XYZ file of C-alpha atoms in Angstrom:
357
model
C -134.195 -18.099 213.990
C -132.034 -18.236 211.118
C -133.287 -17.599 207.470
C -134.691 -20.646 205.580
C -136.280 -21.737 202.825
C -139.754 -22.849 202.296
C -141.300 -25.478 200.101
C -145.149 -26.472 200.421
C -145.525 -30.017 198.851
C -148.533 -30.817 197.210
C -148.164 -34.566 197.127
C -145.725 -37.259 198.378
C -143.329 -37.593 195.331
C -142.817 -33.564 195.398
C -142.044 -33.641 199.205
C -139.626 -36.466 198.601
C -138.195 -34.659 195.659
C -137.882 -31.384 197.812
C -136.207 -32.969 200.577
C -133.734 -34.968 198.796
C -131.820 -32.069 197.451
C -131.461 -30.762 200.837
C -130.720 -33.709 203.005
C -127.456 -33.574 204.914
C -125.770 -36.633 206.953
C -127.906 -38.045 209.702
C -127.600 -35.628 212.805
C -126.841 -32.500 210.905
C -128.570 -29.621 212.365
C -128.474 -27.702 209.054
C -130.287 -30.495 206.918
C -133.553 -30.000 205.108
C -136.388 -30.968 207.303
C -139.944 -31.953 206.740
C -142.537 -29.863 209.103
C -146.131 -30.691 209.852
C -147.235 -29.797 213.087
C -143.751 -28.094 214.105
C -144.731 -28.385 217.991
C -140.810 -29.082 218.561
C -138.922 -28.052 215.485
C -140.023 -24.722 215.517
C -138.880 -24.383 219.124
C -135.554 -25.701 218.302
C -135.267 -23.569 215.686
C -136.131 -20.327 217.500
C -133.237 -21.260 219.905
C -130.854 -21.931 217.050
C -130.498 -25.496 218.274
C -131.612 -26.596 214.665
C -131.021 -24.698 211.626
C -132.394 -26.266 208.470
C -131.853 -24.322 205.422
C -135.181 -25.786 204.334
C -138.526 -26.473 205.558
C -140.660 -28.847 203.266
C -144.142 -28.442 204.562
C -146.034 -31.686 204.439
C -149.188 -30.906 205.972
C -151.387 -31.029 203.358
C -150.318 -34.502 202.177
C -153.211 -37.145 202.623
C -151.244 -39.263 205.437
C -154.038 -38.687 208.286
C -156.161 -41.408 207.989
C -156.536 -43.819 210.733
C -158.045 -47.349 209.660
C -158.061 -51.218 210.094
C -155.422 -53.243 208.361
C -156.251 -56.488 206.361
C -154.517 -58.402 209.276
C -156.728 -56.974 212.232
C -154.560 -54.366 213.224
C -154.973 -50.665 212.900
C -152.686 -48.217 210.577
C -152.264 -44.575 212.264
C -151.327 -41.976 209.395
C -148.295 -40.009 210.133
C -150.009 -36.711 210.030
C -152.859 -37.671 212.254
C -153.027 -35.243 214.951
C -152.207 -37.059 218.675
C -155.507 -35.763 220.042
C -157.495 -37.413 217.265
C -155.689 -40.375 217.569
C -156.084 -40.638 221.442
C -159.767 -40.406 220.909
C -160.495 -42.368 217.702
C -162.835 -45.176 218.572
C -160.751 -47.944 217.722
C -157.693 -46.747 219.467
C -159.687 -46.352 222.465
C -161.426 -49.661 222.250
C -158.511 -51.957 221.141
C -155.387 -50.136 222.027
C -156.356 -48.124 225.344
C -152.653 -48.434 226.374
C -151.621 -45.941 223.399
C -154.548 -43.639 224.073
C -153.696 -43.247 227.916
C -150.120 -42.645 226.786
C -151.002 -39.996 224.413
C -153.242 -37.997 226.938
C -150.554 -38.294 229.546
C -148.060 -36.001 227.134
C -147.714 -32.186 226.616
C -151.317 -30.254 226.667
C -154.478 -30.192 224.912
C -153.206 -27.463 222.787
C -150.168 -29.303 221.742
C -151.789 -32.656 221.231
C -154.034 -30.783 219.039
C -151.270 -29.747 216.808
C -148.856 -32.447 217.020
C -148.513 -35.292 214.462
C -148.088 -39.122 214.992
C -144.771 -38.924 212.627
C -143.693 -35.608 214.553
C -143.951 -37.509 217.903
C -141.631 -40.319 216.953
C -139.039 -37.590 215.926
C -139.099 -35.075 218.634
C -135.645 -34.268 220.603
C -134.461 -34.683 223.961
C -135.332 -31.958 226.523
C -131.962 -32.319 228.006
C -130.889 -28.855 229.449
C -127.642 -28.710 227.710
C -128.756 -29.744 224.476
C -131.109 -26.635 224.533
C -128.815 -24.241 225.819
C -126.359 -23.313 222.969
C -123.813 -21.583 224.998
C -122.718 -24.787 226.479
C -121.128 -27.805 225.107
C -123.236 -30.902 223.980
C -122.294 -33.724 221.749
C -125.971 -34.079 220.495
C -126.158 -30.768 219.180
C -122.355 -30.297 218.416
C -120.806 -33.388 218.018
C -117.223 -33.707 219.678
C -117.922 -30.774 222.153
C -118.377 -32.891 225.219
C -121.152 -33.891 227.731
C -121.396 -31.634 230.872
C -124.453 -33.415 231.961
C -122.630 -36.309 232.944
C -121.224 -34.567 236.030
C -123.723 -31.756 236.006
C -127.302 -31.519 236.195
C -128.781 -34.822 235.221
C -131.970 -35.065 237.279
C -133.808 -35.628 234.265
C -131.534 -37.883 232.308
C -130.794 -41.661 231.724
C -130.293 -44.199 233.834
C -129.997 -47.061 231.058
C -128.332 -47.281 227.637
C -126.068 -44.154 228.278
C -122.831 -43.597 226.663
C -119.430 -41.445 227.434
C -120.794 -39.171 224.813
C -124.318 -38.501 226.117
C -126.733 -39.537 228.789
C -129.867 -37.655 227.029
C -133.435 -39.330 227.177
C -136.017 -39.479 224.948
C -139.041 -37.465 225.814
C -142.001 -39.107 224.304
C -145.046 -40.915 226.073
C -146.841 -42.233 222.927
C -143.540 -43.932 221.924
C -143.474 -45.643 225.129
C -146.780 -47.380 224.516
C -145.806 -48.221 221.002
C -142.820 -49.775 221.993
C -145.007 -52.196 224.215
C -147.307 -52.673 221.585
C -144.709 -53.689 218.938
C -145.866 -51.179 216.578
C -144.069 -50.778 213.139
C -143.084 -47.655 211.344
C -143.432 -47.050 207.686
C -141.329 -44.981 205.432
C -141.045 -43.819 202.254
C -138.010 -42.441 200.014
C -137.207 -42.266 196.589
C -135.733 -45.711 196.810
C -139.209 -47.179 197.644
C -140.731 -48.070 200.915
C -139.952 -50.122 204.185
C -141.151 -50.955 207.433
C -138.883 -50.715 210.639
C -139.831 -52.611 213.916
C -140.377 -50.139 216.588
C -137.556 -51.526 218.467
C -135.378 -50.760 215.945
C -136.514 -47.127 215.109
C -134.862 -45.313 217.692
C -131.093 -45.614 218.695
C -129.020 -45.433 221.754
C -126.285 -42.620 221.948
C -123.231 -44.400 221.414
C -120.638 -42.278 219.895
C -123.033 -40.646 217.597
C -125.621 -38.950 219.822
C -126.535 -36.486 217.368
C -128.551 -39.547 215.375
C -131.689 -40.380 217.251
C -133.213 -42.708 215.038
C -132.403 -45.079 212.208
C -134.493 -43.031 209.808
C -132.340 -41.765 206.533
C -132.404 -38.175 205.747
C -134.691 -38.202 202.756
C -137.040 -40.672 204.426
C -140.448 -39.790 205.316
C -142.730 -41.683 207.746
C -145.872 -42.409 206.020
C -147.971 -44.500 208.947
C -147.404 -46.637 211.985
C -148.910 -50.199 212.020
C -150.099 -51.447 215.171
C -150.664 -55.341 215.220
C -153.679 -56.987 216.104
C -153.132 -57.899 219.598
C -154.070 -54.594 221.568
C -154.132 -55.812 225.328
C -157.470 -54.197 225.773
C -158.266 -55.728 229.056
C -154.844 -55.878 230.800
C -152.715 -52.807 230.380
C -151.420 -49.921 232.227
C -149.461 -46.507 231.757
C -148.170 -45.106 234.561
C -146.010 -41.529 234.200
C -144.155 -40.204 237.309
C -143.484 -36.489 236.648
C -142.594 -33.400 239.180
C -146.011 -31.847 238.460
C -149.341 -33.005 237.478
C -149.228 -32.092 233.942
C -147.431 -30.465 230.909
C -144.357 -32.134 232.482
C -141.941 -34.818 230.791
C -141.574 -38.125 232.921
C -139.083 -38.869 235.363
C -140.148 -42.616 234.760
C -143.046 -43.862 232.724
C -143.962 -47.322 232.269
C -146.326 -49.246 229.975
C -147.127 -52.568 230.826
C -149.564 -55.086 228.700
C -150.124 -58.948 229.047
C -152.916 -61.346 228.661
C -154.174 -63.750 231.272
C -154.762 -67.412 230.197
C -157.615 -69.945 231.668
C -155.565 -70.291 234.607
C -154.665 -66.781 235.402
C -151.049 -66.746 234.297
C -149.633 -64.099 232.361
C -148.941 -64.305 228.438
C -147.499 -62.094 225.911
C -146.126 -59.988 228.288
C -144.858 -56.495 226.956
C -142.858 -53.833 229.407
C -141.406 -50.511 228.188
C -139.911 -47.532 230.273
C -139.670 -43.977 229.252
C -137.634 -41.172 230.852
C -134.932 -43.499 231.460
C -132.924 -43.702 228.095
C -132.183 -42.465 224.798
C -135.037 -44.518 223.383
C -137.979 -46.352 225.008
C -136.542 -49.086 226.689
C -137.389 -52.674 226.851
C -135.887 -55.816 228.454
C -136.703 -59.174 226.726
C -135.115 -61.034 229.825
C -137.363 -59.324 232.112
C -140.369 -59.992 230.254
C -139.290 -63.793 230.083
C -139.585 -63.843 233.958
C -143.030 -62.735 233.813
C -144.364 -65.120 230.890
C -146.471 -68.205 232.311
C -146.228 -66.762 235.810
C -149.155 -65.603 238.047
C -149.421 -61.955 238.302
C -147.875 -61.487 241.660
C -145.876 -58.429 243.412
C -143.038 -61.015 244.032
C -142.889 -61.821 240.492
C -143.335 -58.305 239.210
C -140.214 -57.256 241.657
C -138.129 -59.998 240.153
C -138.734 -58.565 236.696
C -137.940 -54.921 237.953
C -134.869 -55.978 239.397
C -133.655 -57.633 235.994
C -134.702 -54.620 234.212
C -132.885 -52.258 236.474
C -129.670 -54.455 236.848
C -127.665 -52.553 234.370
C -128.921 -49.026 235.655
C -126.419 -46.226 236.501
C -126.815 -42.867 238.204
C -125.097 -39.850 236.584
C -124.589 -36.077 237.651
C -123.160 -34.334 240.496
C -125.072 -31.731 242.233
C -126.112 -32.427 245.645
C -123.757 -35.505 245.565
C -122.690 -38.315 243.408
C -125.483 -39.678 241.160
C -127.604 -36.738 240.899
C -130.478 -38.857 239.336
C -129.908 -42.032 241.054
C -133.110 -41.599 242.925
C -134.653 -42.863 239.390
C -133.590 -46.318 240.033
C -135.582 -47.076 242.957
C -138.595 -44.698 241.699
C -138.635 -46.896 238.221
C -138.442 -50.028 240.402
C -141.453 -49.300 242.402
C -143.309 -47.559 239.209
C -142.745 -51.000 237.399
C -144.507 -53.028 240.166
C -147.230 -50.597 240.371
C -148.125 -50.453 236.698
C -147.914 -54.103 236.780
C -150.423 -54.408 239.198
C -152.516 -51.901 237.634
C -152.388 -53.985 234.330
C -153.485 -57.048 236.588
C -156.360 -55.151 238.035
C -157.658 -53.562 234.721
C -156.522 -49.787 236.030
C -155.399 -48.288 233.033
C -154.118 -45.082 234.824
C -152.984 -44.156 238.252
C -156.124 -42.552 238.679
C -158.159 -45.624 237.008
C -160.592 -43.089 235.676
C -159.895 -43.201 231.918
C -159.525 -46.981 232.064
C -162.939 -47.386 233.510
C -164.315 -44.949 230.779
C -162.865 -46.860 228.030
C -163.760 -50.345 229.153
C -167.151 -49.425 229.756
C -167.394 -48.520 225.883
C -166.351 -51.791 224.522
């Protein structure tokens, strides 16, 4: 780990002032950074993947509250711990999809430390990104992307570019994408709100830039809309071991059923398949107003995965090609679970939440 300057911010204005003088262009590994839980940033610093010259500690700022909004939604403080968010009564009762997604991620120890704002900003777990001995356009722009023809098992099948096929690792963010959350940020220039669909970005020719957040902007809270899909939602995570593993494919599905049993306000998001949580509005439109049947679910899955492409070479062309049929089956299964009121693939968490309502 490289030497760095440390500043503990007593208030929000001090934090913004401390980061402003050290903010470098977006994507720079040397830029000053905010730190709270540090569950991803500190690991990256130990590996020399990120080398910020200054850390601004924001852990003491009053940004941990979880409270209702005047519009009937929920405000999640950026410094609220993931564990506290998942178990909060209002989250469990109104947004069980979010609770299930958070509990599917990391480990209890990490969830106890990780913050909501930090979860949005965690970096990819691509092998090449973490290995400073090999090229990586995300870590060192212009150096190349060996993952495209190398070990790509965990990597993207949607939205990739010639420069990068990394995936975003968060479970929480997949649920937030499906719930159409908004991210509120503050900088010396004032406040702004970012639609969740616009917060993360695809790699394009700047894979080092993960989000549309400016270098001197701080996430203050995440806003959930009033519609929480408490009855018909599900989160399915497919991974290589039962816990403490990142998704090969994850799916968040949510909809309401009208008086005739047809789907309304359908939301469908995928994780583990792209540089950002993946939504396809055309796929969702195929489900809108339809009966929740397997044939309809399969058509939506085909639409969503139509542009999918395999990458990597070990074991033959398309090292991660298995993700395409895996995602197709996962989408259908998750929509069936949401229809039947099963929040997770075990059904246990969903049953517990619904009993509390």
